[in-house]
Tab-separated table of C-alpha atoms in Angstrom:
chain	number	residue	atom	x	y	z
I	1	MET	CA	0.185	0.038	-0.061
I	2	TYR	CA	1.410	3.197	-1.166
I	3	GLU	CA	0.710	6.367	1.138
I	4	ILE	CA	0.294	10.005	-0.975
I	5	LEU	CA	-0.216	13.255	0.505
I	6	THR	CA	-1.845	15.705	-1.330
I	7	LEU	CA	-0.487	19.366	-0.575
I	8	ASN	CA	-2.952	21.100	-2.696
I	9	LYS	CA	-6.796	20.379	-3.570
I	10	ILE	CA	-6.320	17.749	-6.659
I	11	ALA	CA	-9.114	17.104	-9.053
I	12	ALA	CA	-11.304	13.943	-8.078
I	13	CYS	CA	-10.513	12.376	-11.867
I	14	GLY	CA	-6.780	12.849	-11.023
I	15	LEU	CA	-6.621	10.994	-7.679
I	16	GLU	CA	-9.173	8.140	-9.450
I	17	GLN	CA	-6.042	7.143	-11.056
I	18	LEU	CA	-4.563	5.535	-7.800
I	19	PRO	CA	-6.635	2.628	-7.077
I	20	GLN	CA	-8.140	2.394	-3.297
I	21	ASP	CA	-6.559	-1.038	-3.500
I	22	LYS	CA	-2.780	0.343	-3.997
I	23	TYR	CA	-3.302	3.963	-2.393
I	24	GLN	CA	-4.157	5.764	0.519
I	25	ILE	CA	-5.009	9.322	-0.130
I	26	THR	CA	-4.294	11.446	2.733
I	27	ASP	CA	-3.809	15.744	3.242
I	28	ASP	CA	-2.259	15.372	6.843
I	29	PRO	CA	1.491	17.051	6.631
I	30	ALA	CA	2.819	14.512	8.980
I	31	ALA	CA	2.550	11.675	7.182
I	32	ASN	CA	5.446	9.689	6.333
I	33	ALA	CA	4.156	9.548	2.543
I	34	ASP	CA	5.914	7.707	-0.286
I	35	GLY	CA	4.501	10.236	-3.017
I	36	ILE	CA	3.331	13.935	-3.319
I	37	ILE	CA	1.077	15.422	-5.366
I	38	LEU	CA	0.533	18.975	-5.403
I	39	ARG	CA	-0.245	22.298	-7.071
I	40	SER	CA	1.242	25.332	-5.624
I	41	PHE	CA	1.902	24.489	-2.328
I	42	ALA	CA	5.372	26.132	-1.500
I	43	MET	CA	7.328	23.051	-0.236
I	44	HIS	CA	10.817	25.033	0.238
I	45	ASP	CA	10.396	25.299	4.187
I	46	MET	CA	8.585	21.712	4.429
I	47	ALA	CA	10.392	18.707	6.315
I	48	LEU	CA	10.119	16.184	3.601
I	49	PRO	CA	8.938	12.734	4.643
I	50	GLU	CA	11.600	10.173	5.351
I	51	ASN	CA	10.025	7.919	3.084
I	52	LEU	CA	9.313	10.028	0.043
I	53	LYS	CA	10.052	8.667	-3.261
I	54	ALA	CA	8.593	10.727	-5.469
I	55	VAL	CA	6.821	14.126	-6.259
I	56	ALA	CA	4.103	15.574	-8.932
I	57	ARG	CA	3.925	18.816	-9.665
I	58	ALA	CA	0.145	18.909	-11.158
I	59	GLY	CA	1.199	21.560	-13.511
I	60	ALA	CA	4.477	22.900	-15.661
I	61	GLY	CA	6.364	25.241	-13.171
I	62	THR	CA	8.496	23.715	-10.435
I	63	ASN	CA	9.596	27.002	-8.367
I	64	ASN	CA	7.613	25.914	-5.319
I	65	ILE	CA	9.675	22.688	-5.154
I	66	PRO	CA	13.276	22.469	-3.578
I	67	ILE	CA	14.558	20.396	-6.865
I	68	GLU	CA	18.291	20.437	-5.715
I	69	LYS	CA	17.208	18.912	-2.510
I	70	CYS	CA	15.067	16.371	-3.447
I	71	ALA	CA	18.131	15.009	-6.164
I	72	GLU	CA	20.355	14.729	-3.749
I	73	LYS	CA	18.022	12.701	-1.457
I	74	GLY	CA	16.907	10.381	-4.044
I	75	ILE	CA	13.258	11.628	-4.721
I	76	VAL	CA	11.986	12.061	-8.243
I	77	VAL	CA	10.001	15.200	-8.927
I	78	PHE	CA	7.775	15.458	-11.586
I	79	ASN	CA	5.502	17.908	-13.907
I	80	THR	CA	3.152	17.518	-16.692
I	81	PRO	CA	4.053	19.766	-19.213
I	82	GLY	CA	1.730	20.045	-22.188
I	83	ALA	CA	-1.540	19.181	-19.855
I	84	ASN	CA	-2.369	23.028	-19.487
I	85	ALA	CA	-0.866	24.272	-22.452
I	86	ASN	CA	-4.119	24.509	-24.278
I	87	ALA	CA	-5.506	26.261	-21.413
I	88	VAL	CA	-2.434	29.205	-21.616
I	89	LYS	CA	-2.428	29.200	-25.293
I	90	GLU	CA	-6.040	30.300	-25.632
I	91	LEU	CA	-5.189	33.073	-23.065
I	92	VAL	CA	-2.367	34.416	-24.782
I	93	LEU	CA	-4.403	34.752	-27.745
I	94	ALA	CA	-6.699	36.888	-25.473
I	95	GLY	CA	-3.491	38.951	-24.355
I	96	LEU	CA	-2.626	39.250	-27.823
I	97	PHE	CA	-6.159	41.123	-28.874
I	98	LEU	CA	-6.208	42.941	-25.448
I	99	SER	CA	-2.753	44.322	-26.178
I	100	SER	CA	-4.142	45.486	-29.818
I	101	ARG	CA	-7.230	47.038	-29.225
I	102	LYS	CA	-6.972	48.967	-25.971
I	103	ILE	CA	-10.223	46.679	-24.356
I	104	ALA	CA	-9.189	47.007	-21.183
I	105	ASP	CA	-9.173	50.642	-20.970
I	106	GLY	CA	-12.386	50.755	-23.001
I	107	ILE	CA	-14.359	48.287	-20.344
I	108	ALA	CA	-13.111	50.553	-17.600
I	109	TRP	CA	-13.755	53.524	-19.378
I	110	ALA	CA	-17.080	52.496	-20.226
I	111	GLY	CA	-17.867	51.381	-16.640
I	112	THR	CA	-17.603	55.218	-15.750
I	113	LEU	CA	-20.304	56.894	-17.828
I	114	GLN	CA	-23.610	58.292	-16.456
I	115	GLY	CA	-26.529	59.770	-17.625
I	116	ASP	CA	-29.176	59.333	-20.056
I	117	ASP	CA	-27.128	60.043	-23.073
I	118	ILE	CA	-24.528	57.306	-22.623
I	119	ALA	CA	-24.572	56.401	-26.379
I	120	LYS	CA	-23.865	60.029	-27.230
I	121	GLN	CA	-21.101	59.695	-25.033
I	122	VAL	CA	-19.858	56.349	-26.458
I	123	GLU	CA	-19.550	57.473	-29.688
I	124	LYS	CA	-17.774	60.641	-28.979
I	125	GLY	CA	-15.178	58.927	-26.584
I	126	LYS	CA	-14.727	55.847	-28.257
I	127	SER	CA	-11.452	57.244	-30.780
I	128	SER	CA	-9.332	57.520	-27.410
I	129	PHE	CA	-9.697	53.459	-27.749
I	130	ALA	CA	-8.312	52.754	-31.245
I	131	GLY	CA	-6.472	50.140	-31.821
I	132	GLN	CA	-4.776	47.979	-34.955
I	133	GLU	CA	-5.440	44.520	-35.993
I	134	VAL	CA	-3.476	41.251	-35.965
I	135	GLN	CA	-3.508	40.424	-39.439
I	136	GLY	CA	-0.544	40.732	-41.395
I	137	LYS	CA	1.391	41.496	-38.429
I	138	THR	CA	4.391	39.982	-37.397
I	139	LEU	CA	4.370	37.520	-34.154
I	140	GLY	CA	7.745	36.288	-32.332
I	141	VAL	CA	7.596	33.240	-30.294
I	142	ILE	CA	10.428	32.715	-27.685
I	143	GLY	CA	10.191	29.099	-26.672
I	144	LEU	CA	8.776	26.520	-28.960
I	145	GLY	CA	7.592	24.052	-26.345
I	146	ALA	CA	4.168	22.860	-25.476
I	147	ILE	CA	2.771	26.186	-24.989
I	148	GLY	CA	5.141	27.896	-27.552
I	149	VAL	CA	4.092	25.468	-30.733
I	150	LEU	CA	0.364	25.845	-29.984
I	151	VAL	CA	0.920	29.893	-29.919
I	152	ALA	CA	2.746	29.859	-32.716
I	153	ASN	CA	0.256	27.709	-34.843
I	154	ALA	CA	-2.831	29.359	-33.728
I	155	ALA	CA	-1.462	32.920	-34.886
I	156	ARG	CA	-0.780	31.562	-38.348
I	157	HIS	CA	-4.523	30.295	-38.716
I	158	LEU	CA	-5.282	34.607	-37.677
I	159	GLY	CA	-3.258	35.625	-40.439
I	160	MET	CA	0.241	36.790	-38.853
I	161	ASN	CA	3.436	36.111	-39.966
I	162	VAL	CA	5.184	33.909	-37.106
I	163	ILE	CA	9.055	33.474	-36.214
I	164	GLY	CA	9.558	31.585	-33.757
I	165	TYR	CA	13.031	30.518	-31.889
I	166	ASP	CA	14.041	27.138	-29.366
I	167	PRO	CA	17.561	26.060	-29.659
I	168	TYR	CA	16.622	23.572	-27.646
I	169	LEU	CA	13.493	22.621	-29.765
I	170	SER	CA	12.339	19.138	-29.157
I	171	VAL	CA	11.540	16.214	-32.357
I	172	ASP	CA	8.260	16.369	-30.908
I	173	ALA	CA	7.362	20.277	-30.876
I	174	ALA	CA	9.025	20.410	-34.136
I	175	TRP	CA	6.439	17.783	-35.646
I	176	ARG	CA	3.801	19.672	-34.432
I	177	LEU	CA	5.416	23.150	-35.776
I	178	SER	CA	3.583	24.397	-38.574
I	179	SER	CA	5.809	24.379	-41.502
I	180	HIS	CA	4.585	28.021	-42.212
I	181	ILE	CA	6.524	29.323	-39.189
I	182	GLN	CA	9.948	30.696	-39.902
I	183	LYS	CA	12.471	29.605	-37.722
I	184	ALA	CA	15.152	31.961	-36.177
I	185	LYS	CA	18.647	31.311	-35.695
I	186	SER	CA	18.379	33.498	-32.895
I	187	ALA	CA	16.477	35.605	-30.341
I	188	ASP	CA	18.018	38.525	-31.428
I	189	GLU	CA	16.358	37.910	-35.059
I	190	ILE	CA	13.034	38.006	-33.066
I	191	TYR	CA	13.630	41.336	-31.540
I	192	LYS	CA	14.566	43.111	-34.892
I	193	ASN	CA	11.578	41.780	-36.823
I	194	ALA	CA	8.492	41.217	-34.430
I	195	ASP	CA	5.347	43.877	-34.049
I	196	TYR	CA	4.429	41.395	-31.230
I	197	ILE	CA	6.784	39.216	-29.089
I	198	THR	CA	5.399	36.096	-26.510
I	199	ILE	CA	7.632	34.650	-24.000
I	200	HIS	CA	7.689	31.034	-23.299
I	201	VAL	CA	10.827	30.006	-21.693
I	202	PRO	CA	11.418	28.079	-18.317
I	203	LEU	CA	12.960	30.701	-15.356
I	204	ASN	CA	16.342	30.350	-14.541
I	205	ASP	CA	19.809	31.954	-13.966
I	206	SER	CA	20.248	32.440	-17.742
I	207	THR	CA	16.524	33.438	-18.329
I	208	ARG	CA	15.904	35.806	-15.441
I	209	GLY	CA	15.657	39.655	-16.682
I	210	SER	CA	16.604	38.732	-19.695
I	211	VAL	CA	13.686	41.197	-21.577
I	212	ASN	CA	15.583	44.336	-20.560
I	213	LYS	CA	16.774	47.376	-21.875
I	214	ASP	CA	19.295	45.910	-24.075
I	215	THR	CA	16.908	43.834	-26.194
I	216	PHE	CA	14.568	46.549	-26.034
I	217	ALA	CA	17.086	48.812	-27.916
I	218	MET	CA	16.855	45.962	-30.757
I	219	MET	CA	12.714	46.144	-30.908
I	220	LYS	CA	10.763	48.063	-33.558
I	221	ASP	CA	9.040	51.173	-31.910
I	222	GLY	CA	5.271	50.341	-30.382
I	223	VAL	CA	6.149	46.488	-29.945
I	224	ARG	CA	3.704	44.918	-27.734
I	225	ILE	CA	4.992	42.314	-25.705
I	226	LEU	CA	3.044	39.154	-24.081
I	227	ASN	CA	4.600	37.437	-21.000
I	228	PHE	CA	2.719	34.360	-19.784
I	229	ALA	CA	5.757	32.148	-18.843
I	230	ARG	CA	7.349	33.945	-15.388
I	231	GLY	CA	7.298	37.419	-14.645
I	232	GLU	CA	10.748	37.685	-13.833
I	233	LEU	CA	11.745	36.892	-16.856
I	234	VAL	CA	11.362	40.789	-17.767
I	235	ASN	CA	13.109	43.551	-16.169
I	236	ASN	CA	10.272	45.434	-14.984
I	237	ASP	CA	12.313	48.619	-14.204
I	238	ASP	CA	13.579	48.864	-17.895
I	239	MET	CA	9.692	47.799	-19.210
I	240	LYS	CA	8.089	50.881	-17.639
I	241	GLU	CA	11.293	53.250	-18.928
I	242	ALA	CA	10.260	51.471	-22.626
I	243	ILE	CA	6.842	52.187	-22.269
I	244	ALA	CA	7.505	55.788	-20.989
I	245	SER	CA	9.664	56.095	-24.161
I	246	GLY	CA	7.080	54.805	-26.844
I	247	LYS	CA	9.389	51.712	-27.789
I	248	VAL	CA	6.786	49.314	-26.221
I	249	ALA	CA	3.192	50.108	-26.544
I	250	CYS	CA	1.805	47.356	-24.492
I	251	TYR	CA	2.984	44.525	-21.563
I	252	VAL	CA	0.381	41.848	-21.105
I	253	VAL	CA	1.846	39.666	-18.200
I	254	ASP	CA	0.041	37.141	-16.234
I	255	PHE	CA	1.954	37.644	-13.060
I	256	PRO	CA	0.950	40.507	-10.774
I	257	LEU	CA	3.927	42.361	-9.113
I	258	PRO	CA	4.123	45.340	-7.110
I	259	ASP	CA	5.831	47.351	-9.758
I	260	THR	CA	3.633	45.798	-12.610
I	261	ILE	CA	0.128	46.591	-11.294
I	262	ASN	CA	-1.924	49.890	-11.834
I	263	GLN	CA	0.581	51.129	-14.490
I	264	LYS	CA	0.142	52.500	-17.733
I	265	GLY	CA	0.467	50.688	-20.656
I	266	ILE	CA	0.728	47.164	-18.452
I	267	ILE	CA	-1.947	44.621	-18.387
I	268	THR	CA	-1.431	42.737	-15.461
I	269	ILE	CA	-3.976	39.672	-15.518
I	270	PRO	CA	-4.107	37.775	-11.891
I	271	HIS	CA	-2.192	34.102	-13.364
I	272	LEU	CA	-4.840	32.821	-14.830
I	273	GLY	CA	-3.034	30.734	-17.637
I	274	ALA	CA	-3.939	27.126	-16.464
I	275	SER	CA	-7.255	28.288	-14.798
I	276	THR	CA	-9.449	26.306	-16.179
I	277	ALA	CA	-11.358	22.927	-15.092
I	278	GLU	CA	-9.925	21.300	-18.299
I	279	SER	CA	-6.469	22.295	-17.223
I	280	GLU	CA	-6.805	21.185	-13.951
I	281	ASP	CA	-8.124	17.889	-14.678
I	282	ASN	CA	-5.503	16.875	-17.512
I	283	CYS	CA	-2.878	17.773	-14.916
I	284	ALA	CA	-4.107	15.982	-12.165
I	285	VAL	CA	-4.687	12.839	-14.074
I	286	MET	CA	-1.364	13.243	-15.713
I	287	ALA	CA	0.718	13.820	-12.091
I	288	ALA	CA	-1.364	10.842	-10.736
I	289	GLN	CA	-0.549	8.746	-13.589
I	290	GLU	CA	3.598	9.944	-13.873
I	291	ILE	CA	3.752	9.091	-9.860
I	292	SER	CA	1.896	5.791	-9.907
I	293	SER	CA	4.117	4.716	-12.761
I	294	TYR	CA	7.024	5.243	-10.757
I	295	LEU	CA	6.033	3.844	-7.550
I	296	GLU	CA	4.776	0.270	-8.971
I	297	THR	CA	7.783	-0.245	-11.986
I	298	GLY	CA	10.396	2.322	-11.181
I	299	ASN	CA	10.265	3.622	-14.911
I	300	ILE	CA	10.500	7.936	-14.852
I	301	LEU	CA	8.665	9.933	-17.669
I	302	ASN	CA	8.796	14.020	-17.341
I	303	SER	CA	11.130	14.260	-14.389
I	304	VAL	CA	13.009	17.932	-13.981
I	305	ASN	CA	15.532	16.538	-11.952
I	306	PHE	CA	16.351	12.860	-12.941
I	307	PRO	CA	16.215	11.719	-16.807
I	308	ASN	CA	13.388	9.772	-18.468
I	309	CYS	CA	13.992	5.903	-18.241
I	310	GLU	CA	11.812	3.018	-19.118
I	311	LEU	CA	11.978	-0.596	-19.104
I	312	PRO	CA	9.424	-3.234	-19.339
I	313	LEU	CA	9.078	-4.939	-16.661
I	314	GLY	CA	11.146	-8.275	-16.665
I	315	GLY	CA	12.639	-11.373	-15.079
I	316	LYS	CA	11.955	-11.953	-11.082
I	317	GLY	CA	12.331	-8.334	-9.723
I	318	ARG	CA	13.948	-5.573	-10.528
I	319	ILE	CA	16.407	-3.028	-8.679
I	320	ALA	CA	15.910	0.517	-9.373
I	321	VAL	CA	19.123	2.857	-8.370
I	322	LEU	CA	18.852	6.697	-8.352
I	323	HIS	CA	22.632	7.756	-8.418
I	324	LYS	CA	25.060	10.604	-9.435
I	325	ASN	CA	25.938	10.843	-12.758
I	326	ILE	CA	29.859	9.854	-12.402
I	327	PRO	CA	32.297	7.186	-14.222
I	328	ASN	CA	31.948	3.484	-13.057
I	329	MET	CA	29.100	3.058	-11.946
I	330	ILE	CA	27.445	0.880	-13.934
I	331	ALA	CA	30.496	-1.433	-13.829
I	332	GLN	CA	29.967	-1.547	-9.763
I	333	PHE	CA	26.403	-2.242	-10.284
I	334	THR	CA	27.365	-5.226	-12.746
I	335	ALA	CA	29.947	-5.848	-10.190
I	336	ALA	CA	27.553	-6.299	-7.094
I	337	PHE	CA	25.398	-9.118	-9.217
I	338	SER	CA	28.481	-10.936	-9.955
I	339	GLU	CA	29.597	-11.320	-6.654
I	340	LYS	CA	26.497	-12.562	-5.211
I	341	ASN	CA	26.011	-14.586	-8.134
I	342	GLN	CA	22.958	-13.212	-9.775
I	343	ASN	CA	22.268	-12.628	-13.390
I	344	ILE	CA	21.373	-9.642	-15.194
I	345	ALA	CA	17.948	-10.228	-17.653
I	346	ASP	CA	17.967	-6.659	-18.425
I	347	LEU	CA	19.638	-3.234	-17.724
I	348	ILE	CA	19.103	0.352	-18.818
I	349	ASN	CA	21.068	3.493	-17.741
I	350	LYS	CA	19.966	6.980	-18.687
I	351	SER	CA	21.714	10.104	-17.397
I	352	LYS	CA	20.537	14.161	-16.853
I	353	LYS	CA	23.037	16.691	-16.030
I	354	ASP	CA	24.453	15.650	-12.347
I	355	TYR	CA	22.205	12.772	-12.142
I	356	ALA	CA	21.483	9.422	-13.532
I	357	TYR	CA	19.015	6.549	-13.348
I	358	THR	CA	19.719	2.657	-13.676
I	359	ILE	CA	17.113	0.094	-14.151
I	360	ILE	CA	17.708	-3.283	-13.496
I	361	ASN	CA	16.019	-6.562	-14.416
I	362	SER	CA	17.293	-9.849	-12.588
I	363	ASP	CA	16.877	-13.457	-13.689
I	364	GLU	CA	16.897	-14.257	-9.644
I	365	SER	CA	14.862	-13.308	-7.095
I	366	ILE	CA	16.690	-9.953	-5.444
I	367	SER	CA	18.549	-10.748	-2.231
I	368	LYS	CA	19.063	-8.137	0.692
I	369	ASN	CA	23.023	-8.855	0.778
I	370	LEU	CA	22.867	-7.425	-2.805
I	371	VAL	CA	20.715	-4.333	-2.021
I	372	ASP	CA	22.549	-3.692	0.802
I	373	GLY	CA	26.329	-3.792	-1.398
I	374	ILE	CA	24.678	-1.337	-4.142
I	375	LYS	CA	23.421	0.801	-1.275
I	376	GLN	CA	27.395	1.232	-0.269
I	377	ILE	CA	28.564	1.967	-3.551
I	378	ASP	CA	29.695	5.853	-3.493
I	379	GLY	CA	27.404	8.229	-5.245
I	380	VAL	CA	24.170	6.046	-4.865
I	381	LEU	CA	21.148	8.211	-3.853
I	382	SER	CA	18.501	5.446	-3.774
I	383	VAL	CA	17.716	1.919	-3.991
I	384	ARG	CA	14.505	0.369	-4.825
I	385	VAL	CA	13.256	-2.942	-4.989
I	386	ILE	CA	10.307	-3.801	-6.965
I	387	TYR	CA	8.658	-6.968	-7.658
């Protein structure tokens, strides 16, 4: 029986993926759980259960999870890339139109109208909210992951010229990307040519504040910028200067911060990107499936701190080893099997930056002495036996 701790309310359709004969669901933070499923709960100050093997974030962003701390303890962290992509794409398109047509300002103004001659007031004042159409304009998409590809393809269907840039474009994303999307060789190419720019990259040390006065200097006057990825990707002080100078006509951001709310030229949305019933259901189902697959088979898909690694169940049992990505680990594992006179039926090893994962199917029942021997190998973080 596996125990799963939920740190946020998780959609019932997701928890239904965890059958009651194998899983016990709890929201007791003191539980010594095997797995955690959460959405936005901040785990950084949380004491991790001793028995914890996996954490699944029902969403794409994992800034609320101590990823490196988990990796060092042999805890696999999952996210659900693509599960909320359509919801975010639809809001990005809404942001595209909001940036073009002064809709938000117009609605706010209409709410102030009084008297019996409102129709006349509207006809007299609506010219202040004239905008432009997106058809025929150029959209630059920085980041062509699950969301960026959907946005790029949708914008193309709106009649826009679309330029996309992603130095890490995956094969799957490339297959989904319309052949009509122009591939840029650098982000600078987008900065120099786009009428609209939408950002879809993760927040890390290399991307933090990457949209700033230097990149604004390359952009067209009157550019419109959409940020539905992370607020910290943009230097907000530089953004306000760019808006004041007319370099940026409008900035639409889905992350309210003290220096973006109630600012002229900035439309702040209260982080609604994935806030749809469909998105929450999709994320919950995907998170539950990822964590159950790992707990029951050892297979990893969509981890952010360990490599994807899958091997069909076989033999009389398997050993799953999370370890540092250092030389001679496989040789030491196979030597441990040989020393205990146990035969390896199948083996797979994958690595991701500083960490690696090895799954070994055994032809014999796995002895405690073999497991203890592997645990003693320098660089091993966690060892599990799965039957």
